[in-house]
CSV table of C-alpha atoms and ligand atoms in Angstrom, one decimal:
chain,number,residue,atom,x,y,z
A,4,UNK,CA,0.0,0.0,0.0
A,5,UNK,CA,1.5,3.5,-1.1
A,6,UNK,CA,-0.3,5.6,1.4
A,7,UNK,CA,-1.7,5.7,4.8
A,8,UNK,CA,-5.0,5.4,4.5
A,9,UNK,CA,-5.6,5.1,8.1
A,10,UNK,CA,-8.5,7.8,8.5
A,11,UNK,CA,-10.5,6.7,5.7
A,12,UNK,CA,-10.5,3.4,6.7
A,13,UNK,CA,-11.4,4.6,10.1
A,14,UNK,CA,-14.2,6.7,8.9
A,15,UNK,CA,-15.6,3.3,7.4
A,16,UNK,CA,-15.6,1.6,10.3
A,17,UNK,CA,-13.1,-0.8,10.2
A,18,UNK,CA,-11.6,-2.7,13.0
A,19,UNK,CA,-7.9,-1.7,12.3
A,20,UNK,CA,-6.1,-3.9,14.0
A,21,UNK,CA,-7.8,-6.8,12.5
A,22,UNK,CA,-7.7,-5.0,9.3
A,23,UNK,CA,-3.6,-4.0,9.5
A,24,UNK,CA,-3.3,-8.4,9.6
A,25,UNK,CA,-5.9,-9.0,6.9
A,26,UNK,CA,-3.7,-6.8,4.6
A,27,UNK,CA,-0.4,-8.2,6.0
A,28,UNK,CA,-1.2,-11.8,5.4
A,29,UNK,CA,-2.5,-11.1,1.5
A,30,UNK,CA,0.4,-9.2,0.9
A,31,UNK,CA,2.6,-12.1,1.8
A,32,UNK,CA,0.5,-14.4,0.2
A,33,UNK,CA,0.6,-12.3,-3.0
A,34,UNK,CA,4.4,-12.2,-3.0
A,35,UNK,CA,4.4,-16.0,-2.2
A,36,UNK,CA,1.7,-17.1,-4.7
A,37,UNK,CA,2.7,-14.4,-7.9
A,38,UNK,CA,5.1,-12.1,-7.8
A,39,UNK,CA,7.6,-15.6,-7.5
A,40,UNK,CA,5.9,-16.8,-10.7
A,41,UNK,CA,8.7,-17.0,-13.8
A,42,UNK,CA,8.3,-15.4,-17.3
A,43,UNK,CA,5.0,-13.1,-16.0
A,44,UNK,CA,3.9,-10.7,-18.8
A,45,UNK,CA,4.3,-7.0,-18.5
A,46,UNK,CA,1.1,-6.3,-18.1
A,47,UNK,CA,0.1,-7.8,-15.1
A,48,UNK,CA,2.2,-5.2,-13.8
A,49,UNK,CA,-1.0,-3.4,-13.8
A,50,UNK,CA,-3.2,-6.3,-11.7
A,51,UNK,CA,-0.3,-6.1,-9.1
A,52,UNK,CA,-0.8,-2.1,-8.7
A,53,UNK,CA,-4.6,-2.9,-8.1
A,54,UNK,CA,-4.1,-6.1,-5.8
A,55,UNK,CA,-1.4,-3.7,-3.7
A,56,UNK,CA,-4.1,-0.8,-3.1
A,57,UNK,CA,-7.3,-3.3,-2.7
A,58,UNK,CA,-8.5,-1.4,-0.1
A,59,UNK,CA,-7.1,1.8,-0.9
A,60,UNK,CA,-6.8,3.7,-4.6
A,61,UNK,CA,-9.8,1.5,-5.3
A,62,UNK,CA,-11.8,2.8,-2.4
A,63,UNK,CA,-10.9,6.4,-2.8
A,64,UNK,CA,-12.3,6.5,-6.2
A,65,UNK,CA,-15.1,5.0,-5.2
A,66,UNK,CA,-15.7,7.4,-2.0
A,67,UNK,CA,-14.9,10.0,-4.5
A,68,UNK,CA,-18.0,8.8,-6.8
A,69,UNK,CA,-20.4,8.4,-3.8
A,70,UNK,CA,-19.4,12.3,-2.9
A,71,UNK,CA,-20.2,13.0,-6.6
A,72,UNK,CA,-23.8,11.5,-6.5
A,73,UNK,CA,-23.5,8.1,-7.9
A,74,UNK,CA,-24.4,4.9,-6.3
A,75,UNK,CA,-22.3,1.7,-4.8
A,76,UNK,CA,-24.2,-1.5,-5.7
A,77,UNK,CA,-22.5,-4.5,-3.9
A,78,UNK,CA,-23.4,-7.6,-5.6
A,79,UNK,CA,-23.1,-11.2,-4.8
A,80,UNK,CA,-24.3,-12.8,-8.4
A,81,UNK,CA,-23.7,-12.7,-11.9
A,82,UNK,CA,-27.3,-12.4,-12.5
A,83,UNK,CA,-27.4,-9.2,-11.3
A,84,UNK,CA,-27.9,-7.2,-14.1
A,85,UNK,CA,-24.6,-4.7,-14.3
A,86,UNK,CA,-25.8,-2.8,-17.4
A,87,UNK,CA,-28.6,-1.4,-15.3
A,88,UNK,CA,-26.7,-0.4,-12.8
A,89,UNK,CA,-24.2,1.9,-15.0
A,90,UNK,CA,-27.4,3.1,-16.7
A,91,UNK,CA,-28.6,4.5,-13.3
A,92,UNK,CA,-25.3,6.2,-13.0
A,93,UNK,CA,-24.2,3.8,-10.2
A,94,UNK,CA,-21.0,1.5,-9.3
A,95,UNK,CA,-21.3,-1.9,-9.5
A,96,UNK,CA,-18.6,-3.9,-6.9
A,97,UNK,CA,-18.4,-7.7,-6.6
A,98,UNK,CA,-19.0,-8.4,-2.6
A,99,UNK,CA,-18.1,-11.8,-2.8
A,100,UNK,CA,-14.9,-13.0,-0.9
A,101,UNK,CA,-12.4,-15.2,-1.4
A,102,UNK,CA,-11.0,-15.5,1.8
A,103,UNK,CA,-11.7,-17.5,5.4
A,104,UNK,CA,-12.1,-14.3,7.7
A,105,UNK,CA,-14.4,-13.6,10.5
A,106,UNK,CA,-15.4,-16.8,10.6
A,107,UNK,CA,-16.1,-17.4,14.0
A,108,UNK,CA,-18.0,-13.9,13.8
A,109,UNK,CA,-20.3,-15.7,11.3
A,110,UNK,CA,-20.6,-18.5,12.4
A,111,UNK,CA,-22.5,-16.7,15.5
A,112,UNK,CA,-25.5,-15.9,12.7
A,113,UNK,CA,-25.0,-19.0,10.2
A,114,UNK,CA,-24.2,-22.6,10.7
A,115,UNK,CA,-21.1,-24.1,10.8
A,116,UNK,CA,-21.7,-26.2,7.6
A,117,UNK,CA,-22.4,-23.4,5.2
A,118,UNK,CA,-20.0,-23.0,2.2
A,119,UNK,CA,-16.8,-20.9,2.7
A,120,UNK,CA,-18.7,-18.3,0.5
A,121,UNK,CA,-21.2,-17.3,2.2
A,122,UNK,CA,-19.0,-17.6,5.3
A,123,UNK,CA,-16.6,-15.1,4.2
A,124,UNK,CA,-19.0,-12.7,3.5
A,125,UNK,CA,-20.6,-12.5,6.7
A,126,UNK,CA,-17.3,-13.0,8.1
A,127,UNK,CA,-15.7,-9.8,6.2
A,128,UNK,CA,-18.7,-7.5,7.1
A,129,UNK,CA,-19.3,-8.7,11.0
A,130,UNK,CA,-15.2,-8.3,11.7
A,131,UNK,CA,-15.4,-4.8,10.1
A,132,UNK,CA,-12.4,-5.9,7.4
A,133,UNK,CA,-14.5,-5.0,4.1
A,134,UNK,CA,-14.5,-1.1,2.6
A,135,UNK,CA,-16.5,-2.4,-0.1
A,136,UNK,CA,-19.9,-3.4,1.6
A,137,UNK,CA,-18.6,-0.2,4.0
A,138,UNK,CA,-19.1,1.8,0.7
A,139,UNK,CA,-22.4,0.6,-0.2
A,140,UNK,CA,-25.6,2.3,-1.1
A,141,UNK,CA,-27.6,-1.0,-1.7
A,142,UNK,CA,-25.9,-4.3,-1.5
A,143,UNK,CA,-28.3,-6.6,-4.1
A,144,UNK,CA,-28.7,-10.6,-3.2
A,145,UNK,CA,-30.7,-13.1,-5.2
A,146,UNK,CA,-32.7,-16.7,-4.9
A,147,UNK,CA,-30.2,-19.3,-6.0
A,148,UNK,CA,-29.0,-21.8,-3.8
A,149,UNK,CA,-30.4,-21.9,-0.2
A,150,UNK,CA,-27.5,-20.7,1.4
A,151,UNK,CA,-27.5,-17.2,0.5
A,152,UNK,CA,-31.1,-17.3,0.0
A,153,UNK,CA,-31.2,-17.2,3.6
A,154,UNK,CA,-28.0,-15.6,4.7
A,155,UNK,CA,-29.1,-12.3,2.8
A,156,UNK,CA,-32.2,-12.5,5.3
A,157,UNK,CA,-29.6,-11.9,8.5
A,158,UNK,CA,-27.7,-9.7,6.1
A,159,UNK,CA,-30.1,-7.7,6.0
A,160,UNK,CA,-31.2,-7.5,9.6
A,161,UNK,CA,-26.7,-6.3,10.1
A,162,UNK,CA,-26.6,-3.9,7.3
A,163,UNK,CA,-30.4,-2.5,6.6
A,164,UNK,CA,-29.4,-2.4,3.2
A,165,UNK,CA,-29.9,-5.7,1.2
A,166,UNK,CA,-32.4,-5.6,-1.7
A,167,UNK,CA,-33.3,-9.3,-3.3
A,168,UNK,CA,-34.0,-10.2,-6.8
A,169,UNK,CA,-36.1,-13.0,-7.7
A,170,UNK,CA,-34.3,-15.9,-9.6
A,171,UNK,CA,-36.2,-19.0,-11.1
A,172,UNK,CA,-35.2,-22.0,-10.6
A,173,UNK,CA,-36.4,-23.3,-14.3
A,174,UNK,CA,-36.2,-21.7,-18.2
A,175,UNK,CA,-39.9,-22.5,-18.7
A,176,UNK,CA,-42.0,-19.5,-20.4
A,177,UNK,CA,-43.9,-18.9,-17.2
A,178,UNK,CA,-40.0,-18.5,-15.8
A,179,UNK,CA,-38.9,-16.4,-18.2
A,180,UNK,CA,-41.8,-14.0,-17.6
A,181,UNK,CA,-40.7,-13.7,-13.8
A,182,UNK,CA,-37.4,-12.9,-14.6
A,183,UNK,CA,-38.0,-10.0,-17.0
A,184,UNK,CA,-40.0,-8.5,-14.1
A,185,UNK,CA,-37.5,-9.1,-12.0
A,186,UNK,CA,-35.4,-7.0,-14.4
A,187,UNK,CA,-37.9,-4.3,-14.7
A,188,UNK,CA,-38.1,-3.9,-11.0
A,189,UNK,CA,-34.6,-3.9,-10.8
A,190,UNK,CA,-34.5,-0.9,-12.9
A,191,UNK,CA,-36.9,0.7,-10.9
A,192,UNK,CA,-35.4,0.3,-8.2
A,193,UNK,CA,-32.0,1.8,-9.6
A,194,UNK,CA,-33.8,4.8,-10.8
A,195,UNK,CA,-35.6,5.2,-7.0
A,196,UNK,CA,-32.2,5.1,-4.8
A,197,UNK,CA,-30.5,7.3,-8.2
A,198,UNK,CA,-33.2,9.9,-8.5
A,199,UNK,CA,-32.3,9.7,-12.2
A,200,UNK,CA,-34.1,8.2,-14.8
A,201,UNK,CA,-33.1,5.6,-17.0
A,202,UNK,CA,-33.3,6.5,-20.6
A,203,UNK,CA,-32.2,4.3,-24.2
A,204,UNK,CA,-29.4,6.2,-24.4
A,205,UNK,CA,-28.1,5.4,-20.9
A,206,UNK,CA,-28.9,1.3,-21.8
A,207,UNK,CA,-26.7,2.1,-24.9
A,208,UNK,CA,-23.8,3.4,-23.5
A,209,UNK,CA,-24.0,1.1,-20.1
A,210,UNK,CA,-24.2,-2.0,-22.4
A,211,UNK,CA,-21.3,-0.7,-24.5
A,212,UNK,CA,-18.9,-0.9,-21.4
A,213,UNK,CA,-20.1,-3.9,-20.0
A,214,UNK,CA,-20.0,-5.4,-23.6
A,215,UNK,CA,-16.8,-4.5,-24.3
A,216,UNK,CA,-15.2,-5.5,-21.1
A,217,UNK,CA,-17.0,-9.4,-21.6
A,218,UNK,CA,-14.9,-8.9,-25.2
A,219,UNK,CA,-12.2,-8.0,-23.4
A,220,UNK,CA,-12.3,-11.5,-21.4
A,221,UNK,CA,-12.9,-13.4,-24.0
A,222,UNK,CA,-9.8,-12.4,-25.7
A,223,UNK,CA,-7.9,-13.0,-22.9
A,224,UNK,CA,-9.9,-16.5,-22.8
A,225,UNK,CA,-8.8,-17.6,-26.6
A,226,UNK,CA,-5.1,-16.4,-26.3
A,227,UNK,CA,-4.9,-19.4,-23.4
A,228,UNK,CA,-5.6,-22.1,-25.8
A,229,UNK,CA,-2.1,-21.5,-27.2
A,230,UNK,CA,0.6,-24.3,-26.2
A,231,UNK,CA,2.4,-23.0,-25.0
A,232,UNK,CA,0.2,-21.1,-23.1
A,233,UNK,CA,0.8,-17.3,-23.3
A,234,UNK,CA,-0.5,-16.8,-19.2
A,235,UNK,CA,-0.2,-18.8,-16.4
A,236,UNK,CA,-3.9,-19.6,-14.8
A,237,UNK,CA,-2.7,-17.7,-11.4
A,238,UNK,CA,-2.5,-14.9,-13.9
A,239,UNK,CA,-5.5,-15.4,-16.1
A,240,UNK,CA,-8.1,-15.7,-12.6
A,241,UNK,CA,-6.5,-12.6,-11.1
A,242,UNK,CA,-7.7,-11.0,-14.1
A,243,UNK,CA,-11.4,-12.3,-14.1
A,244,UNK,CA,-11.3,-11.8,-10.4
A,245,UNK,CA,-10.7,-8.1,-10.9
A,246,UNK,CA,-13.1,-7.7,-13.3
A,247,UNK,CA,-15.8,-7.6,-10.4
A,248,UNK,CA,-14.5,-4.5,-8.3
A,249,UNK,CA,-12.2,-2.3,-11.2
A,250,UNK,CA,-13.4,0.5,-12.8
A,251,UNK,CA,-14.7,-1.2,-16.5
A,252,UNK,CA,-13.2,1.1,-19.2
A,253,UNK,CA,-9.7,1.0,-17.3
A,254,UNK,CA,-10.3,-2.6,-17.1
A,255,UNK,CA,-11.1,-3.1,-20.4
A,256,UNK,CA,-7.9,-1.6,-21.8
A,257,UNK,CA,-5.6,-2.7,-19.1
A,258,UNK,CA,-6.5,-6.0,-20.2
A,259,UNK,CA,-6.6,-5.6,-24.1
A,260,UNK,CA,-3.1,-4.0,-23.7
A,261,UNK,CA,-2.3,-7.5,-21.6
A,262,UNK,CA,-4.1,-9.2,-24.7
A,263,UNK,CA,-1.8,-7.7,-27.3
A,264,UNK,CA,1.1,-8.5,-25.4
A,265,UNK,CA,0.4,-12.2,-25.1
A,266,UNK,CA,-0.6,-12.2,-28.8
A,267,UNK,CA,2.9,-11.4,-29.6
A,268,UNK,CA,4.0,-14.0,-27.2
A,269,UNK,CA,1.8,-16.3,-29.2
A,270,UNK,CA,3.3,-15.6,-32.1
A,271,UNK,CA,6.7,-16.0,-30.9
A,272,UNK,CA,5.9,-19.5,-29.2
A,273,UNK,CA,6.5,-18.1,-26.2
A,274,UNK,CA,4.9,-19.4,-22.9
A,275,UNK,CA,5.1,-19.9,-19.1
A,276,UNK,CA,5.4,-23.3,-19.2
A,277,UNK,CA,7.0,-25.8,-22.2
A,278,UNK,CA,4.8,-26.7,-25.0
A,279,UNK,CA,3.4,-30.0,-24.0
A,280,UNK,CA,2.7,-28.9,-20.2
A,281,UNK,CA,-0.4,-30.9,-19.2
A,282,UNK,CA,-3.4,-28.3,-19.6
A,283,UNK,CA,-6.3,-28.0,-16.7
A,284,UNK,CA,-9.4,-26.4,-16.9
A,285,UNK,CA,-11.0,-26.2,-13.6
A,286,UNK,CA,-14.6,-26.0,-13.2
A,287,UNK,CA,-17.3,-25.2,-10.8
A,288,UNK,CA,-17.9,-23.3,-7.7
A,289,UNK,CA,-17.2,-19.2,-8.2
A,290,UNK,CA,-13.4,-18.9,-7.7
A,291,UNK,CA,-13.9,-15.0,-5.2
A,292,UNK,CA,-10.5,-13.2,-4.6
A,293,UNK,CA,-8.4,-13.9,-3.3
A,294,UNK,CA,-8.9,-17.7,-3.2
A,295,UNK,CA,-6.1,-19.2,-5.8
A,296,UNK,CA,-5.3,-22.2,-3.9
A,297,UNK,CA,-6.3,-24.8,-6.2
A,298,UNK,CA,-4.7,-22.8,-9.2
A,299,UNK,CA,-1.6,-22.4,-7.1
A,300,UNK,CA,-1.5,-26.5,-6.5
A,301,UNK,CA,-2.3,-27.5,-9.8
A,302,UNK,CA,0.5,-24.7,-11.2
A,303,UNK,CA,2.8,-25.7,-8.3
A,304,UNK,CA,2.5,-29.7,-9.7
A,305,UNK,CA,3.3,-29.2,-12.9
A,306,UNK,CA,0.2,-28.3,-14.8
A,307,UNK,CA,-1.2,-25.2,-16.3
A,308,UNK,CA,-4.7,-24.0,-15.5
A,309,UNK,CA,-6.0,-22.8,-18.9
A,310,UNK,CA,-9.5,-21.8,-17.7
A,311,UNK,CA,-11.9,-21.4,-15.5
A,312,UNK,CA,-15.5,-22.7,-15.9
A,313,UNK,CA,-16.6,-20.6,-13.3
A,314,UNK,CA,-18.7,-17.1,-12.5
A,315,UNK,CA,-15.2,-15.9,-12.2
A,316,UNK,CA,-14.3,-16.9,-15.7
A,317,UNK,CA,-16.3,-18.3,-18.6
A,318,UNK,CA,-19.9,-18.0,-17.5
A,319,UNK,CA,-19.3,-14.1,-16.5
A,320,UNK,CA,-18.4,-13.5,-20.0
A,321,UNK,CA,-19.2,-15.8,-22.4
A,322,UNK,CA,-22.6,-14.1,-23.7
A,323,UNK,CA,-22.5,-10.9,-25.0
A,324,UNK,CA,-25.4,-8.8,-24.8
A,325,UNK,CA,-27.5,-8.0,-28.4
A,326,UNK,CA,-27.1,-4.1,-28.3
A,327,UNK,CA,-29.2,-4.3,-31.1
A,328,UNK,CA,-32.2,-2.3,-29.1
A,329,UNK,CA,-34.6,0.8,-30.0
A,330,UNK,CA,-36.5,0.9,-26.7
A,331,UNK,CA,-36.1,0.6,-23.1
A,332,UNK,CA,-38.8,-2.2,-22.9
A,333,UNK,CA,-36.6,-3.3,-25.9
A,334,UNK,CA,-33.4,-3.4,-23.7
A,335,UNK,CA,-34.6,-4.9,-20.3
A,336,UNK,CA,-36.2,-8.0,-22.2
A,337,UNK,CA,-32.6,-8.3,-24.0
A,338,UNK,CA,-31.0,-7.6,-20.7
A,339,UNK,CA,-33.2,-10.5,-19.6
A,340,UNK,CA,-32.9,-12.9,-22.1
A,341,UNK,CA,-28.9,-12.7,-22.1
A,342,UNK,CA,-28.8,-13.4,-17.9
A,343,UNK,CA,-30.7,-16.6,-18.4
A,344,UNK,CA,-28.3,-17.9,-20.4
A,345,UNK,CA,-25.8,-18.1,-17.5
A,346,UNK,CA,-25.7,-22.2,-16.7
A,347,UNK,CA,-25.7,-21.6,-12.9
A,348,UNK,CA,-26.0,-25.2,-11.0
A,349,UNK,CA,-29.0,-23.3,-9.6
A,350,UNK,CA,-30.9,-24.0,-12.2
A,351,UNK,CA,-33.0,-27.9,-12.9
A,352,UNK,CA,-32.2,-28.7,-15.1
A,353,UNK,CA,-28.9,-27.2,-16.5
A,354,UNK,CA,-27.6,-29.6,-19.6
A,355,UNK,CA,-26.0,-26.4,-20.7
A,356,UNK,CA,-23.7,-26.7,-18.6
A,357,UNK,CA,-21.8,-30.1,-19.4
A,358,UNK,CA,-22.2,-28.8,-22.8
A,359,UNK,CA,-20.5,-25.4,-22.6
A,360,UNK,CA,-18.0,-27.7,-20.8
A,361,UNK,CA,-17.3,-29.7,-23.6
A,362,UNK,CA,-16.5,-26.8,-26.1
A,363,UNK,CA,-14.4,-25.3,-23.8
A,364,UNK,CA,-12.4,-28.4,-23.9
A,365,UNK,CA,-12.0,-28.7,-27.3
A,366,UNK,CA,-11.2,-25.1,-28.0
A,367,UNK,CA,-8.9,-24.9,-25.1
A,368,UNK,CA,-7.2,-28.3,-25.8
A,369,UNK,CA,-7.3,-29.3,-22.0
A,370,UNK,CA,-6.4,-32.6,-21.3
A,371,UNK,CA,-8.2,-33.3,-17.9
A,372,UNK,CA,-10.7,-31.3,-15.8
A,373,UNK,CA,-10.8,-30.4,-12.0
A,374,UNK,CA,-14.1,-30.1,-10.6
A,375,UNK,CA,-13.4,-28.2,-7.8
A,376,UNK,CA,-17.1,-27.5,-5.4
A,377,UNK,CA,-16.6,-25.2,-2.3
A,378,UNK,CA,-17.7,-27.6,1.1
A,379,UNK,CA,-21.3,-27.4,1.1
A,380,UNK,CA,-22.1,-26.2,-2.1
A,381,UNK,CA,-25.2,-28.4,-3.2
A,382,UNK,CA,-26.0,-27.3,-6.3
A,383,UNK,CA,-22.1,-27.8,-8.1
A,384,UNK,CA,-21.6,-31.0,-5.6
A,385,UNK,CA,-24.8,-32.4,-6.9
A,386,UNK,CA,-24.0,-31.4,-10.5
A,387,UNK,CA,-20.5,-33.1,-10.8
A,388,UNK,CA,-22.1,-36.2,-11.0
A,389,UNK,CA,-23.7,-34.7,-14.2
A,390,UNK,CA,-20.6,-33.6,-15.8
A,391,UNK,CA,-18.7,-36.2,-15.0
A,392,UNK,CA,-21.1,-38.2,-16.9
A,393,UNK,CA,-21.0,-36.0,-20.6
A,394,UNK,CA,-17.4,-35.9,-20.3
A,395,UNK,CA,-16.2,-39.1,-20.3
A,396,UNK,CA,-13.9,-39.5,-22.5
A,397,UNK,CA,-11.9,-36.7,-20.8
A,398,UNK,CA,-9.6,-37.0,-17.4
A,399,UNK,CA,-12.3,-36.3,-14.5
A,400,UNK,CA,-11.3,-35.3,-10.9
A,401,UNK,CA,-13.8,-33.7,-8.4
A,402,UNK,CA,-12.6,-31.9,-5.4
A,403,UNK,CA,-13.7,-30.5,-2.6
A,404,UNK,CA,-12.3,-27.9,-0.3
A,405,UNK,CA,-12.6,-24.3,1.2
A,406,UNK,CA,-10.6,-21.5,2.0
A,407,UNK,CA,-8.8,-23.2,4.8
A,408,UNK,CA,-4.8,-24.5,3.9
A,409,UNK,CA,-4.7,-27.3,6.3
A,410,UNK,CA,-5.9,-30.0,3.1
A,411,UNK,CA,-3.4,-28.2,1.2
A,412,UNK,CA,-0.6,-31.3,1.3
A,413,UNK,CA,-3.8,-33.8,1.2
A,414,UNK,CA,-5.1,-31.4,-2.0
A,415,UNK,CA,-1.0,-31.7,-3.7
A,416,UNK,CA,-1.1,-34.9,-3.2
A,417,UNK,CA,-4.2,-35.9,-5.2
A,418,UNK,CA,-3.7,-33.5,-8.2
A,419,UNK,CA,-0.6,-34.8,-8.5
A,420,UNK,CA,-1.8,-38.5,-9.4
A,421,UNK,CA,-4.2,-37.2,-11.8
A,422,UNK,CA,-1.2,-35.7,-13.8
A,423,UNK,CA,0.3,-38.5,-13.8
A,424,UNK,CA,-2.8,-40.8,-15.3
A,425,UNK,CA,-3.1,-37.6,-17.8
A,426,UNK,CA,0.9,-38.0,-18.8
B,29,LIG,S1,-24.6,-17.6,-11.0
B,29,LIG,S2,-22.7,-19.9,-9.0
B,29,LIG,S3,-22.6,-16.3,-8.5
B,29,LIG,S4,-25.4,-18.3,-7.7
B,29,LIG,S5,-23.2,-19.4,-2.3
B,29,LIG,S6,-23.9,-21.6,-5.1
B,29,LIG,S7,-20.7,-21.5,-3.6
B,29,LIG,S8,-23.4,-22.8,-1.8
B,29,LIG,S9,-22.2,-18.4,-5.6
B,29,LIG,FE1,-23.2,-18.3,-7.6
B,29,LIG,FE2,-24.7,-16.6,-9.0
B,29,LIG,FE3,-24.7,-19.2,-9.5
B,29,LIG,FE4,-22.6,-17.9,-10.1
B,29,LIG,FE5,-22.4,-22.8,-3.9
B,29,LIG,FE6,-21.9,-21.2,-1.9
B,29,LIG,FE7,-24.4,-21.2,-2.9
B,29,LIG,FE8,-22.4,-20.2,-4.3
């Protein structure tokens, strides 16, 4: 961290003390985990400058937009709708946390057996370590699995401030209908706690940026199918991860000047690993910063991670939204249409999923996958079953942890026989 940033922090609320370790232990973790990674492209340069001031450039800007007007929208989902969001005018920051903190704060409100998610959450606000929710105007849950479902109800009751979304369950007409309301209210709702009203012209430019950040991912996404691969996975995550919390037109060109870099790296044949280096796509549960120990295992034995089926990763950016719109009505039911096709577990059924699975594959050229659920994470625990199944022909692993390193050697120890069956 360049500066002191003591008194803001203080003004937020923050529990210093616990706050002065938080930061102490990521930044050792960060030097550990990247910045002793070999042949790193120039531009992550960039991702290191916003991982070192987390909580602080990052939170003066956003202070600085709050004082301006606009509105902080903490979100917990990708089916939160950001386009709507930047229409209103607002920020929209990713709330969900990679990281086993405040647990025993949490688990005071939740049980013990909840996923490390939903626990870290909690945990962040309750121990007074997050400046994000600190910042919020409205923090914005949803009905997917049954976990946050009810956590955002206590949420709510700590921080007055939560605001729920309704999220089928199915893609059945009657579904589809309840969604686009959903979205409509949504935009109501933006326009209440804004004061401004939504126009076309504010869905244009809103679905520009959020388009053209997706793009930007995507790139980044088909570079990684090179062998050798251009970016370590390490690399590649920490830039999905701070897709959630960055400003989105810096993002955007940050990582298309990263892209260009590693096409030239591409064309050169020049990687982080040798040509040949098994390739590992891991799949599953979200993937919240600053969680990269099962990329930092698999990396660490030998492989290279070259995606991530995951809300941080493929499904946050692998549908564009058709800006093809003359209306607002127009918009919201586009807006609506391009959210459902996100192949959350949530959903019964979801055969997109081991699907979407597949082409990755193939146009990654992985040679095995990790299906990595978060302890107590129904829906993708349940679901591995189902990909397992449609992917048979290709090296299968499923895995469960959380945030906690003590099944770290246990974790080594099992990724490292299924390289050796993919070798
Ligand atoms: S679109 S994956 S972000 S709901 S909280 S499901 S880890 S038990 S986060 Fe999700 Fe939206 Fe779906 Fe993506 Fe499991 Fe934990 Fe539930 Fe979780």
């Amino acid at each position: 961290m360049g500066k002191d940033y003591t008194e803001m922090w203080k003004g937020l609320g923050l529990n210093l003390e616990k706050h002065a370790g938080l930061l102490g232990v990521l930044s050792d973790a960060y030097k550990n985990i990247y910045l002793s990674q070999k042949e790193r492209p120039a531009g992550m340069g960039y991702f290191d400058f916003v991982i070192s001031e987390v909580h602080g450039q990052r939170i003066i800007e956003i202070l600085k937009a709050k004082k301006e007007g606009k509105k902080i929208i903490g979100t917990f989902c990708l089916y939160v709708p950001e386009e709507i969001i930047l229409a209103a005018d607002g920020v929209c920051i990713g709330l969900c946390a990679g990281a086993e903190v405040g647990t025993s704060e949490a688990e005071k409100f939740i049980p013990r057996n909840t996923c490390a998610l939903i626990k870290a959450f909690m945990g962040f606000k309750l121990a007074g370590l997050c400046p994000y929710v600190e910042s919020t105007d409205l923090i914005v849950g949803e009905t997917t699995c049954d976990g946050k479902k009810k956590a955002y109800e206590i949420f709510n009751e700590i921080t007055k401030k939560v605001y729920v979304m309704e999220i089928p369950n199915m893609k059945t007409e009657e579904d589809r209908k309840l969604w686009l309301n959903e979205v409509r209210k949504f935009k109501e709702k933006m326009e209440e706690i804004s004061g401004k009203k939504i126009t076309l012209n504010d869905l244009k430019k809103a679905s520009s940026t959020v388009n053209k950040k997706r793009e930007a991912l995507q790139r980044l996404s088909k570079l990684r199918s090179a062998d050798p691969a251009p970016i370590s996975g390490l690399d590649a995550l920490l830039v999905n991860q701070v897709a959630f919390y960055d400003d989105p037109l810096r993002f955007t060109e940050m990582t298309d000047r990263l892209c260009a870099e590693l096409e030239e790296r591409v064309k050169q044949g020049v990687g982080v690993t040798k040509k040949g280096t098994p390739r590992i796509i891991i799949s599953g549960s979200p993937i919240a910063i600053p969680n990269w120990k099962l990329h930092a295992v698999t990396e660490g034995s030998g492989a290279v991670v070259v995606g991530e089926e995951s809300c941080v990763g493929e499904r946050n950016h692998r549908e564009l939204l058709d800006e093809n719109f003359t209306t607002v009505d127009e918009a919201l039911g586009k807006i609506s249409s391009r959210y459902l096709t996100i192949d959350c577990a949530c959903f019964t059924p979801n055969n997109e999923r081991p699907d979407n699975i597949k082409s990755l594959v193939e146009r990654l050229g992985a040679d095995g996958i990790i299906h990595y659920s978060l302890q107590f994470c129904t829906p993708y625990m349940m679901e591995a079953y189902k990909v397992e199944k449609t992917l048979k022909s290709i090296p299968f692993m499923r895995l469960e942890t959380d945030y906690s390193m003590e099944d770290m050697g246990q974790i080594k120890t099992r990724v490292e026989a299924f390289l050796e069956t993919i070798r």
